Tab-separated table of N, CA and C and ligand atoms in Angstrom:
chain	number	residue	atom	x	y	z
A	1	MET	N	8.764	8.352	-18.141
A	1	MET	CA	8.880	7.646	-16.856
A	1	MET	C	7.656	6.772	-16.610
A	2	LYS	N	7.897	5.562	-16.158
A	2	LYS	CA	6.760	4.685	-15.863
A	2	LYS	C	6.051	5.150	-14.594
A	3	LYS	N	4.746	5.065	-14.637
A	3	LYS	CA	3.962	5.541	-13.504
A	3	LYS	C	3.566	4.381	-12.583
A	4	ILE	N	3.660	4.614	-11.285
A	4	ILE	CA	3.145	3.628	-10.314
A	4	ILE	C	2.172	4.344	-9.373
A	5	LEU	N	1.278	3.572	-8.807
A	5	LEU	CA	0.308	4.149	-7.874
A	5	LEU	C	0.541	3.555	-6.480
A	6	VAL	N	0.678	4.437	-5.500
A	6	VAL	CA	0.806	4.004	-4.108
A	6	VAL	C	-0.511	4.352	-3.419
A	7	ILE	N	-1.184	3.339	-2.893
A	7	ILE	CA	-2.477	3.567	-2.250
A	7	ILE	C	-2.362	3.340	-0.742
A	8	HIS	N	-2.795	4.343	0.004
A	8	HIS	CA	-2.900	4.205	1.466
A	8	HIS	C	-4.381	4.090	1.807
A	9	GLY	N	-4.716	3.076	2.554
A	9	GLY	CA	-6.110	2.874	2.944
A	9	GLY	C	-6.478	3.605	4.229
A	10	PRO	N	-7.518	3.128	4.902
A	10	PRO	CA	-8.097	3.838	6.039
A	10	PRO	C	-7.142	4.068	7.193
A	11	ASN	N	-7.256	5.256	7.760
A	11	ASN	CA	-6.525	5.698	8.959
A	11	ASN	C	-5.049	6.004	8.717
A	12	LEU	N	-4.568	5.716	7.534
A	12	LEU	CA	-3.141	5.958	7.280
A	12	LEU	C	-2.840	7.444	7.084
A	13	ASN	N	-3.876	8.241	6.839
A	13	ASN	CA	-3.695	9.701	6.795
A	13	ASN	C	-3.253	10.237	8.155
A	14	LEU	N	-3.449	9.443	9.201
A	14	LEU	CA	-3.070	9.898	10.552
A	14	LEU	C	-1.677	9.414	10.967
A	15	LEU	N	-0.914	8.906	10.030
A	15	LEU	CA	0.440	8.438	10.369
A	15	LEU	C	1.223	9.568	11.034
A	16	GLY	N	1.974	9.212	12.062
A	16	GLY	CA	2.706	10.214	12.833
A	16	GLY	C	1.945	10.598	14.093
A	17	LYS	N	0.608	10.544	13.993
A	17	LYS	CA	-0.231	10.892	15.159
A	17	LYS	C	-0.878	9.631	15.715
A	18	ARG	N	-1.033	8.638	14.862
A	18	ARG	CA	-1.781	7.433	15.203
A	18	ARG	C	-0.840	6.361	15.768
A	19	GLU	N	-1.105	5.910	16.983
A	19	GLU	CA	-0.327	4.823	17.600
A	19	GLU	C	1.150	4.847	17.179
A	20	PRO	N	1.885	5.897	17.559
A	20	PRO	CA	3.279	6.002	17.109
A	20	PRO	C	4.153	4.819	17.532
A	21	GLY	N	3.772	4.174	18.647
A	21	GLY	CA	4.536	3.007	19.089
A	21	GLY	C	4.449	1.857	18.093
A	22	VAL	N	3.378	1.838	17.315
A	22	VAL	CA	3.196	0.769	16.317
A	22	VAL	C	3.646	1.236	14.928
A	23	TYR	N	3.249	2.473	14.578
A	23	TYR	CA	3.454	2.918	13.186
A	23	TYR	C	4.565	3.943	13.008
A	24	GLY	N	5.192	4.377	14.129
A	24	GLY	CA	6.296	5.319	14.020
A	24	GLY	C	5.848	6.765	14.147
A	25	ASN	N	6.847	7.650	14.246
A	25	ASN	CA	6.582	9.081	14.464
A	25	ASN	C	6.553	9.886	13.178
A	26	ASP	N	6.982	9.290	12.085
A	26	ASP	CA	7.015	10.051	10.829
A	26	ASP	C	5.604	10.359	10.361
A	27	THR	N	5.415	11.580	9.929
A	27	THR	CA	4.065	11.967	9.511
A	27	THR	C	3.753	11.388	8.130
A	28	PHE	N	2.474	11.390	7.830
A	28	PHE	CA	1.977	10.935	6.525
A	28	PHE	C	2.683	11.719	5.399
A	29	GLU	N	2.800	13.029	5.610
A	29	GLU	CA	3.407	13.896	4.586
A	29	GLU	C	4.879	13.535	4.378
A	30	THR	N	5.609	13.344	5.488
A	30	THR	CA	7.038	12.997	5.388
A	30	THR	C	7.210	11.670	4.664
A	31	ILE	N	6.401	10.702	5.047
A	31	ILE	CA	6.513	9.373	4.431
A	31	ILE	C	6.234	9.482	2.933
A	32	ASN	N	5.223	10.262	2.576
A	32	ASN	CA	4.906	10.411	1.146
A	32	ASN	C	6.041	11.082	0.375
A	33	CYS	N	6.678	12.081	0.995
A	33	CYS	CA	7.819	12.743	0.334
A	33	CYS	C	8.916	11.721	0.077
A	34	GLU	N	9.174	10.875	1.069
A	34	GLU	CA	10.241	9.878	0.929
A	34	GLU	C	9.886	8.841	-0.145
A	35	ILE	N	8.604	8.493	-0.213
A	35	ILE	CA	8.159	7.538	-1.241
A	35	ILE	C	8.389	8.142	-2.629
A	36	LEU	N	7.990	9.402	-2.793
A	36	LEU	CA	8.120	10.061	-4.106
A	36	LEU	C	9.588	10.140	-4.529
A	37	GLU	N	10.433	10.479	-3.542
A	37	GLU	CA	11.871	10.608	-3.804
A	37	GLU	C	12.484	9.265	-4.213
A	38	TYR	N	12.146	8.231	-3.462
A	38	TYR	CA	12.719	6.914	-3.754
A	38	TYR	C	12.223	6.396	-5.113
A	39	ALA	N	10.947	6.624	-5.379
A	39	ALA	CA	10.394	6.180	-6.667
A	39	ALA	C	11.149	6.859	-7.816
A	40	LYS	N	11.411	8.138	-7.643
A	40	LYS	CA	12.131	8.898	-8.669
A	40	LYS	C	13.525	8.310	-8.905
A	41	GLU	N	14.203	7.960	-7.797
A	41	GLU	CA	15.538	7.336	-7.903
A	41	GLU	C	15.486	6.080	-8.754
A	42	LEU	N	14.350	5.373	-8.696
A	42	LEU	CA	14.199	4.139	-9.473
A	42	LEU	C	13.492	4.393	-10.814
A	43	ASP	N	13.446	5.667	-11.191
A	43	ASP	CA	12.834	6.071	-12.476
A	43	ASP	C	11.345	5.798	-12.569
A	44	PHE	N	10.682	5.919	-11.443
A	44	PHE	CA	9.231	5.802	-11.445
A	44	PHE	C	8.624	7.165	-11.112
A	45	ASP	N	7.534	7.438	-11.775
A	45	ASP	CA	6.739	8.607	-11.434
A	45	ASP	C	5.607	8.088	-10.540
A	46	ALA	N	5.727	8.331	-9.236
A	46	ALA	CA	4.741	7.768	-8.301
A	46	ALA	C	3.591	8.732	-8.059
A	47	GLU	N	2.400	8.181	-8.097
A	47	GLU	CA	1.226	8.944	-7.679
A	47	GLU	C	0.796	8.359	-6.343
A	48	ILE	N	0.447	9.246	-5.397
A	48	ILE	CA	0.042	8.761	-4.079
A	48	ILE	C	-1.427	9.087	-3.855
A	49	TYR	N	-2.154	8.087	-3.371
A	49	TYR	CA	-3.590	8.265	-3.155
A	49	TYR	C	-3.944	7.702	-1.785
A	50	GLN	N	-4.750	8.442	-1.039
A	50	GLN	CA	-5.226	7.923	0.256
A	50	GLN	C	-6.732	8.033	0.317
A	51	SER	N	-7.371	6.994	0.820
A	51	SER	CA	-8.812	7.072	1.049
A	51	SER	C	-9.189	6.211	2.244
A	52	ASN	N	-10.198	6.693	2.948
A	52	ASN	CA	-10.739	5.910	4.061
A	52	ASN	C	-11.939	5.071	3.621
A	53	CYS	N	-12.246	5.114	2.325
A	53	CYS	CA	-13.455	4.451	1.815
A	53	CYS	C	-13.116	3.287	0.891
A	54	GLU	N	-13.724	2.177	1.143
A	54	GLU	CA	-13.468	0.957	0.367
A	54	GLU	C	-13.725	1.169	-1.132
A	55	GLY	N	-14.894	1.771	-1.452
A	55	GLY	CA	-15.261	1.946	-2.866
A	55	GLY	C	-14.281	2.840	-3.607
A	56	GLU	N	-13.770	3.850	-2.917
A	56	GLU	CA	-12.809	4.756	-3.565
A	56	GLU	C	-11.485	4.045	-3.826
A	57	ILE	N	-11.119	3.165	-2.925
A	57	ILE	CA	-9.876	2.395	-3.135
A	57	ILE	C	-10.064	1.469	-4.338
A	58	ILE	N	-11.237	0.882	-4.435
A	58	ILE	CA	-11.541	0.004	-5.570
A	58	ILE	C	-11.489	0.800	-6.876
A	59	ASP	N	-12.082	1.994	-6.885
A	59	ASP	CA	-12.031	2.840	-8.092
A	59	ASP	C	-10.586	3.172	-8.469
A	60	ALA	N	-9.769	3.470	-7.451
A	60	ALA	CA	-8.369	3.822	-7.724
A	60	ALA	C	-7.633	2.625	-8.342
A	61	ILE	N	-7.930	1.432	-7.847
A	61	ILE	CA	-7.303	0.220	-8.403
A	61	ILE	C	-7.744	0.045	-9.863
A	62	HIS	N	-9.028	0.207	-10.109
A	62	HIS	CA	-9.533	0.084	-11.496
A	62	HIS	C	-8.862	1.091	-12.420
A	63	ASN	N	-8.785	2.341	-11.969
A	63	ASN	CA	-8.239	3.401	-12.833
A	63	ASN	C	-6.759	3.189	-13.142
A	64	ALA	N	-6.052	2.586	-12.181
A	64	ALA	CA	-4.609	2.399	-12.363
A	64	ALA	C	-4.292	1.422	-13.485
A	65	ARG	N	-5.254	0.583	-13.846
A	65	ARG	CA	-4.950	-0.423	-14.870
A	65	ARG	C	-4.644	0.227	-16.210
A	66	GLU	N	-5.116	1.440	-16.420
A	66	GLU	CA	-4.817	2.167	-17.657
A	66	GLU	C	-3.572	3.033	-17.502
A	67	SER	N	-3.426	3.618	-16.299
A	67	SER	CA	-2.426	4.680	-16.146
A	67	SER	C	-1.087	4.221	-15.568
A	68	SER	N	-1.056	3.090	-14.869
A	68	SER	CA	0.146	2.729	-14.110
A	68	SER	C	0.657	1.344	-14.486
A	69	VAL	N	1.950	1.128	-14.182
A	69	VAL	CA	2.527	-0.198	-14.465
A	69	VAL	C	2.445	-1.119	-13.248
A	70	GLY	N	2.128	-0.559	-12.085
A	70	GLY	CA	2.017	-1.389	-10.880
A	70	GLY	C	1.465	-0.584	-9.718
A	71	ILE	N	1.056	-1.303	-8.691
A	71	ILE	CA	0.453	-0.657	-7.512
A	71	ILE	C	1.138	-1.161	-6.239
A	72	VAL	N	1.400	-0.224	-5.331
A	72	VAL	CA	1.823	-0.561	-3.967
A	72	VAL	C	0.610	-0.257	-3.091
A	73	LEU	N	0.116	-1.241	-2.388
A	73	LEU	CA	-1.147	-1.079	-1.673
A	73	LEU	C	-1.034	-1.401	-0.185
A	74	ASN	N	-1.272	-0.378	0.638
A	74	ASN	CA	-1.484	-0.623	2.056
A	74	ASN	C	-2.978	-0.428	2.287
A	75	ALA	N	-3.699	-1.518	2.359
A	75	ALA	CA	-5.162	-1.451	2.467
A	75	ALA	C	-5.627	-1.263	3.908
A	76	GLY	N	-4.686	-1.073	4.843
A	76	GLY	CA	-5.075	-0.888	6.248
A	76	GLY	C	-5.919	-2.070	6.706
A	77	ALA	N	-6.916	-1.797	7.530
A	77	ALA	CA	-7.736	-2.880	8.079
A	77	ALA	C	-8.562	-3.601	7.011
A	78	TYR	N	-8.785	-2.957	5.854
A	78	TYR	CA	-9.512	-3.660	4.774
A	78	TYR	C	-8.772	-4.928	4.344
A	79	THR	N	-7.465	-4.918	4.563
A	79	THR	CA	-6.646	-6.093	4.259
A	79	THR	C	-7.269	-7.374	4.800
A	80	HIS	N	-7.869	-7.232	5.984
A	80	HIS	CA	-8.277	-8.428	6.715
A	80	HIS	C	-9.679	-8.923	6.386
A	81	TYR	N	-10.440	-8.093	5.644
A	81	TYR	CA	-11.821	-8.562	5.362
A	81	TYR	C	-12.429	-8.087	4.059
A	82	SER	N	-11.695	-7.326	3.252
A	82	SER	CA	-12.354	-6.804	2.051
A	82	SER	C	-12.185	-7.726	0.838
A	83	TYR	N	-13.186	-8.560	0.636
A	83	TYR	CA	-13.173	-9.406	-0.568
A	83	TYR	C	-13.376	-8.548	-1.809
A	84	ALA	N	-14.006	-7.381	-1.627
A	84	ALA	CA	-14.220	-6.490	-2.774
A	84	ALA	C	-12.889	-5.922	-3.278
A	85	ILE	N	-12.007	-5.573	-2.348
A	85	ILE	CA	-10.681	-5.080	-2.778
A	85	ILE	C	-9.881	-6.230	-3.389
A	86	ARG	N	-9.993	-7.385	-2.807
A	86	ARG	CA	-9.297	-8.547	-3.394
A	86	ARG	C	-9.776	-8.783	-4.832
A	87	ASP	N	-11.097	-8.717	-5.052
A	87	ASP	CA	-11.620	-8.931	-6.403
A	87	ASP	C	-11.159	-7.845	-7.358
A	88	ALA	N	-11.033	-6.607	-6.854
A	88	ALA	CA	-10.550	-5.516	-7.713
A	88	ALA	C	-9.114	-5.798	-8.150
A	89	ILE	N	-8.313	-6.317	-7.242
A	89	ILE	CA	-6.907	-6.639	-7.576
A	89	ILE	C	-6.887	-7.762	-8.620
A	90	SER	N	-7.749	-8.752	-8.423
A	90	SER	CA	-7.803	-9.865	-9.381
A	90	SER	C	-8.309	-9.422	-10.745
A	91	ALA	N	-9.074	-8.338	-10.758
A	91	ALA	CA	-9.704	-7.889	-12.009
A	91	ALA	C	-8.747	-7.142	-12.938
A	92	ILE	N	-7.602	-6.720	-12.404
A	92	ILE	CA	-6.673	-5.944	-13.248
A	92	ILE	C	-5.439	-6.790	-13.533
A	93	ASN	N	-4.711	-6.403	-14.589
A	93	ASN	CA	-3.533	-7.234	-14.848
A	93	ASN	C	-2.204	-6.499	-14.733
A	94	ILE	N	-2.134	-5.570	-13.789
A	94	ILE	CA	-0.835	-5.016	-13.409
A	94	ILE	C	-0.512	-5.538	-12.008
A	95	PRO	N	0.795	-5.691	-11.705
A	95	PRO	CA	1.139	-6.265	-10.391
A	95	PRO	C	0.799	-5.356	-9.215
A	96	VAL	N	0.304	-5.970	-8.160
A	96	VAL	CA	-0.012	-5.249	-6.918
A	96	VAL	C	0.822	-5.862	-5.794
A	97	ILE	N	1.548	-5.004	-5.066
A	97	ILE	CA	2.336	-5.467	-3.917
A	97	ILE	C	1.636	-4.980	-2.655
A	98	GLU	N	1.356	-5.913	-1.765
A	98	GLU	CA	0.702	-5.579	-0.492
A	98	GLU	C	1.762	-5.118	0.503
A	99	VAL	N	1.524	-3.988	1.175
A	99	VAL	CA	2.486	-3.549	2.183
A	99	VAL	C	1.797	-3.209	3.506
A	100	HIS	N	2.576	-3.363	4.557
A	100	HIS	CA	2.163	-2.941	5.896
A	100	HIS	C	3.379	-2.396	6.621
A	101	LEU	N	3.167	-1.323	7.363
A	101	LEU	CA	4.268	-0.789	8.171
A	101	LEU	C	4.604	-1.758	9.305
A	102	SER	N	3.564	-2.234	9.983
A	102	SER	CA	3.778	-3.155	11.107
A	102	SER	C	3.842	-4.593	10.589
A	103	ASN	N	4.352	-5.471	11.434
A	103	ASN	CA	4.366	-6.894	11.083
A	103	ASN	C	2.993	-7.461	11.459
A	104	ILE	N	2.147	-7.627	10.459
A	104	ILE	CA	0.759	-8.041	10.747
A	104	ILE	C	0.683	-9.448	11.340
A	105	HIS	N	1.779	-10.192	11.232
A	105	HIS	CA	1.785	-11.569	11.767
A	105	HIS	C	2.200	-11.614	13.238
A	106	ALA	N	2.589	-10.459	13.772
A	106	ALA	CA	3.064	-10.423	15.164
A	106	ALA	C	2.139	-9.610	16.048
A	107	ARG	N	0.905	-9.369	15.579
A	107	ARG	CA	-0.018	-8.514	16.331
A	107	ARG	C	-1.290	-9.287	16.690
A	108	ASP	N	-2.430	-8.614	16.717
A	108	ASP	CA	-3.691	-9.312	17.013
A	108	ASP	C	-3.888	-10.441	15.997
A	109	GLU	N	-4.549	-11.479	16.435
A	109	GLU	CA	-4.718	-12.642	15.560
A	109	GLU	C	-5.434	-12.276	14.246
A	110	PHE	N	-6.458	-11.394	14.342
A	110	PHE	CA	-7.226	-11.082	13.122
A	110	PHE	C	-6.359	-10.422	12.059
A	111	ARG	N	-5.262	-9.787	12.486
A	111	ARG	CA	-4.414	-9.093	11.512
A	111	ARG	C	-3.530	-10.047	10.701
A	112	SER	N	-3.327	-11.236	11.224
A	112	SER	CA	-2.403	-12.136	10.529
A	112	SER	C	-3.045	-12.732	9.275
A	113	ASN	N	-4.358	-12.562	9.128
A	113	ASN	CA	-4.986	-13.048	7.895
A	113	ASN	C	-5.193	-11.894	6.925
A	114	SER	N	-4.617	-12.046	5.735
A	114	SER	CA	-4.845	-11.060	4.685
A	114	SER	C	-5.677	-11.714	3.597
A	115	VAL	N	-6.890	-11.199	3.380
A	115	VAL	CA	-7.724	-11.774	2.319
A	115	VAL	C	-7.305	-11.259	0.948
A	116	ILE	N	-6.483	-10.192	0.920
A	116	ILE	CA	-6.029	-9.678	-0.382
A	116	ILE	C	-4.735	-10.355	-0.852
A	117	ALA	N	-4.026	-10.993	0.086
A	117	ALA	CA	-2.707	-11.558	-0.239
A	117	ALA	C	-2.715	-12.504	-1.453
A	118	PRO	N	-3.707	-13.389	-1.581
A	118	PRO	CA	-3.669	-14.324	-2.716
A	118	PRO	C	-3.765	-13.632	-4.078
A	119	ALA	N	-4.306	-12.408	-4.088
A	119	ALA	CA	-4.451	-11.691	-5.365
A	119	ALA	C	-3.234	-10.800	-5.660
A	120	CYS	N	-2.356	-10.638	-4.653
A	120	CYS	CA	-1.175	-9.774	-4.824
A	120	CYS	C	0.020	-10.614	-5.249
A	121	VAL	N	1.021	-9.941	-5.815
A	121	VAL	CA	2.251	-10.656	-6.182
A	121	VAL	C	2.960	-11.118	-4.912
A	122	GLY	N	2.974	-10.256	-3.901
A	122	GLY	CA	3.627	-10.614	-2.647
A	122	GLY	C	3.287	-9.606	-1.576
A	123	GLN	N	3.805	-9.889	-0.373
A	123	GLN	CA	3.475	-9.061	0.790
A	123	GLN	C	4.751	-8.607	1.490
A	124	ILE	N	4.822	-7.312	1.815
A	124	ILE	CA	5.955	-6.783	2.583
A	124	ILE	C	5.383	-6.176	3.857
A	125	SER	N	5.835	-6.668	4.993
A	125	SER	CA	5.178	-6.317	6.249
A	125	SER	C	6.203	-6.229	7.362
A	126	GLY	N	6.192	-5.123	8.106
A	126	GLY	CA	7.009	-5.071	9.313
A	126	GLY	C	8.236	-4.196	9.245
A	127	PHE	N	8.437	-3.478	8.157
A	127	PHE	CA	9.650	-2.675	8.017
A	127	PHE	C	9.382	-1.186	8.197
A	128	GLY	N	8.285	-0.867	8.867
A	128	GLY	CA	7.953	0.541	9.062
A	128	GLY	C	7.749	1.221	7.727
A	129	LYS	N	8.108	2.506	7.670
A	129	LYS	CA	7.886	3.255	6.421
A	129	LYS	C	8.700	2.668	5.265
A	130	ASN	N	9.785	1.985	5.596
A	130	ASN	CA	10.620	1.380	4.553
A	130	ASN	C	9.897	0.264	3.787
A	131	SER	N	8.791	-0.233	4.350
A	131	SER	CA	8.013	-1.255	3.631
A	131	SER	C	7.603	-0.743	2.250
A	132	TYR	N	7.269	0.565	2.172
A	132	TYR	CA	6.846	1.124	0.883
A	132	TYR	C	7.997	1.092	-0.128
A	133	ASN	N	9.200	1.488	0.346
A	133	ASN	CA	10.337	1.510	-0.584
A	133	ASN	C	10.717	0.100	-1.040
A	134	LEU	N	10.603	-0.849	-0.113
A	134	LEU	CA	10.908	-2.236	-0.489
A	134	LEU	C	9.920	-2.721	-1.553
A	135	ALA	N	8.680	-2.284	-1.439
A	135	ALA	CA	7.666	-2.680	-2.429
A	135	ALA	C	7.962	-2.033	-3.790
A	136	ILE	N	8.421	-0.780	-3.762
A	136	ILE	CA	8.759	-0.093	-5.021
A	136	ILE	C	9.941	-0.810	-5.682
A	137	GLN	N	10.887	-1.229	-4.843
A	137	GLN	CA	12.039	-1.988	-5.348
A	137	GLN	C	11.575	-3.295	-5.995
A	138	ALA	N	10.616	-3.945	-5.352
A	138	ALA	CA	10.078	-5.198	-5.895
A	138	ALA	C	9.390	-4.933	-7.237
A	139	LEU	N	8.670	-3.812	-7.313
A	139	LEU	CA	7.979	-3.479	-8.586
A	139	LEU	C	8.990	-3.242	-9.701
A	140	LYS	N	10.111	-2.623	-9.327
A	140	LYS	CA	11.153	-2.313	-10.327
A	140	LYS	C	11.607	-3.586	-11.041
A	141	ARG	N	11.695	-4.667	-10.280
A	141	ARG	CA	12.129	-5.952	-10.858
A	141	ARG	C	11.045	-6.598	-11.702
A	142	LEU	N	9.801	-6.203	-11.422
A	142	LEU	CA	8.670	-6.884	-12.065
A	142	LEU	C	8.243	-6.253	-13.379
A	143	VAL	N	8.473	-4.936	-13.499
A	143	VAL	CA	7.864	-4.274	-14.673
A	143	VAL	C	8.903	-3.795	-15.685
B	201	DQA	C1	-1.513	-1.768	8.636
B	201	DQA	C2	-1.860	-2.999	9.485
B	201	DQA	C3	-3.370	-3.168	9.585
B	201	DQA	O1	-3.679	-4.298	10.395
B	201	DQA	C4	-4.004	-1.950	10.227
B	201	DQA	O2	-5.400	-2.086	10.249
B	201	DQA	C5	-3.586	-0.685	9.557
B	201	DQA	C6	-2.201	-0.523	9.171
B	201	DQA	C7	0.002	-1.492	8.618
B	201	DQA	O3	0.449	-0.747	7.775
B	201	DQA	O4	0.732	-2.000	9.486
B	201	DQA	O5	-4.384	0.245	9.406
B	201	DQA	O6	-1.928	-1.999	7.313
């Protein structure tokens, strides 16, 4: 089975408890179970990783270049200012799909700019927890 890496960035460990009006009531654990299940349906062995630290996310991206065929990345707020994460994505040659639960273009102005977007294959934003599954579907076509 081909391996993919799903990365959740800062504050996403609090899904279900954090601003449910924006991110939904499903817990982090429930969402991860659904991601694993859907990935399996598409013949992917998904690994899920969460970190609140920029450097750890960068390390995870680097490590995936050997172990995985693609990455689904919700970089949280790092999306909007981490040139280091963008450079990490540019440094590897497996596809990275940017995801967001909320529609980042319909919220605060600072959220509508993604500095990682140019280094990703594409961006999926605004479909709640289903954004992850849509990204896995996109990876299926790519790899
Ligand atoms: C988010 C959107 C970001 O702007 C925010 O900082 C997050 C979550 C999303 O999934 O909608 O932490 O990436």
